[in-house]
Short mmCIF file of C-alpha atoms in Angstrom, two decimals:
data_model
loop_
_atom_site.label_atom_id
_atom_site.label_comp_id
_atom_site.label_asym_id
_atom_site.label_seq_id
_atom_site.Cartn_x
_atom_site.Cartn_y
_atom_site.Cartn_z
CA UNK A 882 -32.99 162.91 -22.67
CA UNK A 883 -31.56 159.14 -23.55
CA UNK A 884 -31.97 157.89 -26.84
CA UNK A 885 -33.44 154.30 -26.27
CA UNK A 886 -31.67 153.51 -29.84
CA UNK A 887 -28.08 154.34 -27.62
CA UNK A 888 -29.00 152.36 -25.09
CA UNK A 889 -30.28 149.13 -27.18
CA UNK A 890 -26.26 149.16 -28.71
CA UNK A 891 -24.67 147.59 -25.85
CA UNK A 892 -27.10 144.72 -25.61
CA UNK A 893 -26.87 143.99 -29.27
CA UNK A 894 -23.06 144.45 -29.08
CA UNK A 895 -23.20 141.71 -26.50
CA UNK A 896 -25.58 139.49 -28.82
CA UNK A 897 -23.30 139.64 -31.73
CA UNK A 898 -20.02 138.63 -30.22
CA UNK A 899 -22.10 135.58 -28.55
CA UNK A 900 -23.03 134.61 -32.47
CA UNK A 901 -19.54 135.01 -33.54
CA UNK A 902 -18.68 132.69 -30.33
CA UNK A 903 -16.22 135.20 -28.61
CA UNK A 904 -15.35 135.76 -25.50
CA UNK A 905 -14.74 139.40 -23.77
CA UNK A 906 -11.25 138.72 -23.97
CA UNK A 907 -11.13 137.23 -27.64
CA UNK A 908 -12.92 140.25 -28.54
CA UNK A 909 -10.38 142.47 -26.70
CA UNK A 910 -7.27 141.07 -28.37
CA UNK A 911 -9.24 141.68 -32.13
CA UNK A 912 -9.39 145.12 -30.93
CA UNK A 913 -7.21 146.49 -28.46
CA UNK A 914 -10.32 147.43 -26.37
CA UNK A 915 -9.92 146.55 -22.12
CA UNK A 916 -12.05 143.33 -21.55
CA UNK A 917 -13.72 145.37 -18.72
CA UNK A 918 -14.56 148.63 -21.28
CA UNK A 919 -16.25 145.75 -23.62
CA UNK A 920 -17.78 144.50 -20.46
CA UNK A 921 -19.36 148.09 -19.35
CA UNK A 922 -20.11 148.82 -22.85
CA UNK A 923 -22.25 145.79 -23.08
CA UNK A 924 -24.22 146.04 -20.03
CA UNK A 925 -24.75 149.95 -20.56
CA UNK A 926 -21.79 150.86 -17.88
CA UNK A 927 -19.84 152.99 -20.52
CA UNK A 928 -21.62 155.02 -23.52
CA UNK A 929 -20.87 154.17 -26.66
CA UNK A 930 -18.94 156.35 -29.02
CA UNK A 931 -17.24 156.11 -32.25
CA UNK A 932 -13.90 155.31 -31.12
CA UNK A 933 -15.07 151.99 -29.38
CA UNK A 934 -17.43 151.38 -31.92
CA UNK A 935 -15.71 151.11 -35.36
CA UNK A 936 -12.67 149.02 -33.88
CA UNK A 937 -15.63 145.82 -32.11
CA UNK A 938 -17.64 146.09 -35.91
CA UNK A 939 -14.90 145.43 -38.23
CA UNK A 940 -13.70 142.36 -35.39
CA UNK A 941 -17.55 141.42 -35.10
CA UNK A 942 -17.76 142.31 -39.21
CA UNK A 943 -20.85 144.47 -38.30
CA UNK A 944 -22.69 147.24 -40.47
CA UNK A 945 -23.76 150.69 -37.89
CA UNK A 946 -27.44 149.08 -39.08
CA UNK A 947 -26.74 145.81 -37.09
CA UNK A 948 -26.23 147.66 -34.01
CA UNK A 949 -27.98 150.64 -34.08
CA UNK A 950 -31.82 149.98 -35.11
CA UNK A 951 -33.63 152.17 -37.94
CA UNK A 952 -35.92 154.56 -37.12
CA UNK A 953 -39.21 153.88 -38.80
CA UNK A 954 -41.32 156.49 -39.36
CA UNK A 955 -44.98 156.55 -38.35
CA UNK A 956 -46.27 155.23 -42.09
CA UNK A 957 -49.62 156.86 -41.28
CA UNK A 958 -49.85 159.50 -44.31
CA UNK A 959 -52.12 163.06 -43.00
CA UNK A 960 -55.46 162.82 -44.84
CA UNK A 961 -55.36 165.46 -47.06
CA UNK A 962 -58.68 166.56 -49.04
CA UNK A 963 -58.87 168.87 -51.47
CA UNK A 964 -62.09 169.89 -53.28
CA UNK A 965 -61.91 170.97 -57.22
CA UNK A 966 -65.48 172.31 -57.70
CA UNK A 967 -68.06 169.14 -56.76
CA UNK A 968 -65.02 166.62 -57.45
CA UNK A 969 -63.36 165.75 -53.75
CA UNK A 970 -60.11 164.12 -53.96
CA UNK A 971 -58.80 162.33 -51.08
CA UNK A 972 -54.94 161.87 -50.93
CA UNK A 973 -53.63 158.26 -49.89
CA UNK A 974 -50.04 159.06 -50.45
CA UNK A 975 -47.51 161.68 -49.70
CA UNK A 976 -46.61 164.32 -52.19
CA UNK A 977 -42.96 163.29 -52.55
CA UNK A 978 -43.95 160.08 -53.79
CA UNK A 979 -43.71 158.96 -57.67
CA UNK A 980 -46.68 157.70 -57.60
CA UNK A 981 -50.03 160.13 -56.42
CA UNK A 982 -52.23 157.93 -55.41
CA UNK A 983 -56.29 159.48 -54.18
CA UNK A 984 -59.42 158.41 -53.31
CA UNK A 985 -61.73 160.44 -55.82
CA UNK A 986 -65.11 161.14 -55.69
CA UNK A 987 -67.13 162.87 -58.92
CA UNK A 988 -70.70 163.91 -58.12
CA UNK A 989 -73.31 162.17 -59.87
CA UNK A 990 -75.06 163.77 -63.12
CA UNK A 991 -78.16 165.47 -62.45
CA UNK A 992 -81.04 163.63 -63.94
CA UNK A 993 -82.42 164.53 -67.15
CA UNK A 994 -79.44 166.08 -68.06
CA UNK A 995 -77.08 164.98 -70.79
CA UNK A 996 -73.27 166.21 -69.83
CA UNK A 997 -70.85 166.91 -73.15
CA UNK A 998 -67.92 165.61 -72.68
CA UNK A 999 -65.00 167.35 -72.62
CA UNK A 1000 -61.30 165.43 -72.88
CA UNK A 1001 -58.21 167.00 -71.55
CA UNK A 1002 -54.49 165.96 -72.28
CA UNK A 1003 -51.44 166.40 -70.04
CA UNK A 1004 -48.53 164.22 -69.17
CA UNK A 1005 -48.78 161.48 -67.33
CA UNK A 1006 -50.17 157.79 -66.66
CA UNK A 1007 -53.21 156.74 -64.58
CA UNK A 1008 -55.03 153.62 -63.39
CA UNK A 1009 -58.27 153.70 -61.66
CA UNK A 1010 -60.73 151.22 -59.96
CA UNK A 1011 -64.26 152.10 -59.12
CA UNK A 1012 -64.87 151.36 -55.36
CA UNK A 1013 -68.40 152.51 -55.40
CA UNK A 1014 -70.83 153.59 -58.33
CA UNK A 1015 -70.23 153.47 -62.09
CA UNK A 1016 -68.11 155.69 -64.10
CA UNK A 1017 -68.07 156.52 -67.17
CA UNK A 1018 -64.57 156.77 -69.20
CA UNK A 1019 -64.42 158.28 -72.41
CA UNK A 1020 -61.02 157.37 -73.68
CA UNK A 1021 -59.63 158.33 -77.63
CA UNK A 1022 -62.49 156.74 -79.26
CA UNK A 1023 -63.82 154.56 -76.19
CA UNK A 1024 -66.97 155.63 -74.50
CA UNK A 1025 -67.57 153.15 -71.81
CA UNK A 1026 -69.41 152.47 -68.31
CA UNK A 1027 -67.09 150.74 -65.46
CA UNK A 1028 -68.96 149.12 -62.93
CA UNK A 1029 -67.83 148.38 -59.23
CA UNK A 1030 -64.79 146.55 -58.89
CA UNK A 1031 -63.46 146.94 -62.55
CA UNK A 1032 -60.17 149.14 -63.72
CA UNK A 1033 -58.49 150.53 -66.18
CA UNK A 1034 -55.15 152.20 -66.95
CA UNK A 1035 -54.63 154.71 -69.77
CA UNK A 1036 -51.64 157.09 -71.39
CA UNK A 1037 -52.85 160.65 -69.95
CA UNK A 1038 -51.66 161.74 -73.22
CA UNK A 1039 -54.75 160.04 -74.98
CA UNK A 1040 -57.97 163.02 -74.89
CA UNK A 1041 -59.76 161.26 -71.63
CA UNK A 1042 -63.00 162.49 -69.40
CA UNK A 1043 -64.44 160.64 -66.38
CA UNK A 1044 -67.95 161.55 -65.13
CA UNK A 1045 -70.18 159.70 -62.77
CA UNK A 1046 -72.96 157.83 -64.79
CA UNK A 1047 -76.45 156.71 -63.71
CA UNK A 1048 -78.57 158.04 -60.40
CA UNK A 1049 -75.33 158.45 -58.08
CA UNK A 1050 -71.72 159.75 -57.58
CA UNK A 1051 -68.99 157.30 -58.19
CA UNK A 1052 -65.91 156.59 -55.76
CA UNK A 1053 -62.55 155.48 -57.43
CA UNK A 1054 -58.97 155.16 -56.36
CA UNK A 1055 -56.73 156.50 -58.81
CA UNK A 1056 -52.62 156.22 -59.30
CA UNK A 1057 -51.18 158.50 -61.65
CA UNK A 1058 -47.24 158.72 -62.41
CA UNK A 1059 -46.18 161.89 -63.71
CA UNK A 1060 -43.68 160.21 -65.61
CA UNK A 1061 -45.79 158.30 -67.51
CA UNK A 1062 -44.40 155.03 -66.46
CA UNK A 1063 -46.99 151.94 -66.32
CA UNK A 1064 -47.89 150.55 -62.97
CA UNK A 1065 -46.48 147.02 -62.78
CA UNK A 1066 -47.66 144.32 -60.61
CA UNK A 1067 -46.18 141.15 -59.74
CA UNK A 1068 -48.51 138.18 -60.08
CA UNK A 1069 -46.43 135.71 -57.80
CA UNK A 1070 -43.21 137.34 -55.31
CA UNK A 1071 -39.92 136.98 -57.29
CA UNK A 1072 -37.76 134.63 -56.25
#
């Protein structure tokens, strides 16, 4: 089966050696490669292989990258949910990443009744937004309500507990780092 990547090096071969403003034959004396095997290499005539290959880079002071194109990877990740009693957690990153990032959804509180909280500890970082609902947060010594569209990031390590509060259930998107390191964003591109 051909490997369009293979047959996209000869054409970029020929590109190249037009920036670097040589001719077939210039090229040839650089590298002891037959004008007419750099000829049927560029137009697809002769297949490439390493021995052609390494001699026209170093002449054309080429990386493999320049002529043979990356593969990118369908950046799609598989929707993934996973349900931990009434709490539904969607995932909106791969597992190998550093960073676990989910769409989370915690039912709302039945009304008329008054939920204890109950703060776990583990290792860690997190930073949440509420997408939809309002959460409460209770944090060390903070007990507070976040509304749509407001965040917060927190040591794991601090006693926390997130319930949905008022009539409905709350939707957040979540980060966590199970190295603990803070999430840092850039308020302007470096330059």
């Amino acid at each position: 089966m051909p490997d369009p990547a293979l047959d996209s090096i000869g054409p970029r071969l020929k590109s190249w050696r037009q920036k670097r403003s040589l001719t077939l034959d210039e090229l040839s004396a650089a590298t002891d490669i037959s004008a007419s095997t750099l000829s049927r290499l560029e137009s697809g005539k002769r297949a490439p292989n390493l021995q052609l290959l390494v001699p026209i880079m170093r002449a054309l002071r080429l990386e493999l990258d320049d002529i043979v194109p990356r593969v990118v990877p369908d950046p799609r990740i598989d929707r993934v949910t996973k349900r931990v009693g009434e709490i539904s957690y969607v995932e909106l990153s791969p597992a190998s990443s550093a960073l676990q990032t989910y769409k989370v959804t915690l039912p709302a509180t039945p009304s008329g009744v008054s939920v204890a909280p109950d703060p776990k500890v583990h290792d860690g970082y997190e930073w949440l937004y509420v997408l939809d609902g309002r959460l409460r947060l209770v944090l060390g010594q903070h007990d507070v309500v976040l509304g749509v569209g407001e965040a917060a990031e927190f040591d794991t390590r601090t006693p926390h507990w997130l319930a949905a509060s008022g009539t409905g259930p709350v939707e957040l998107l979540t980060i966590f780092s199970k190295q603990g390191t803070r999430i840092h964003l850039r308020a302007r591109p470096a330059s």
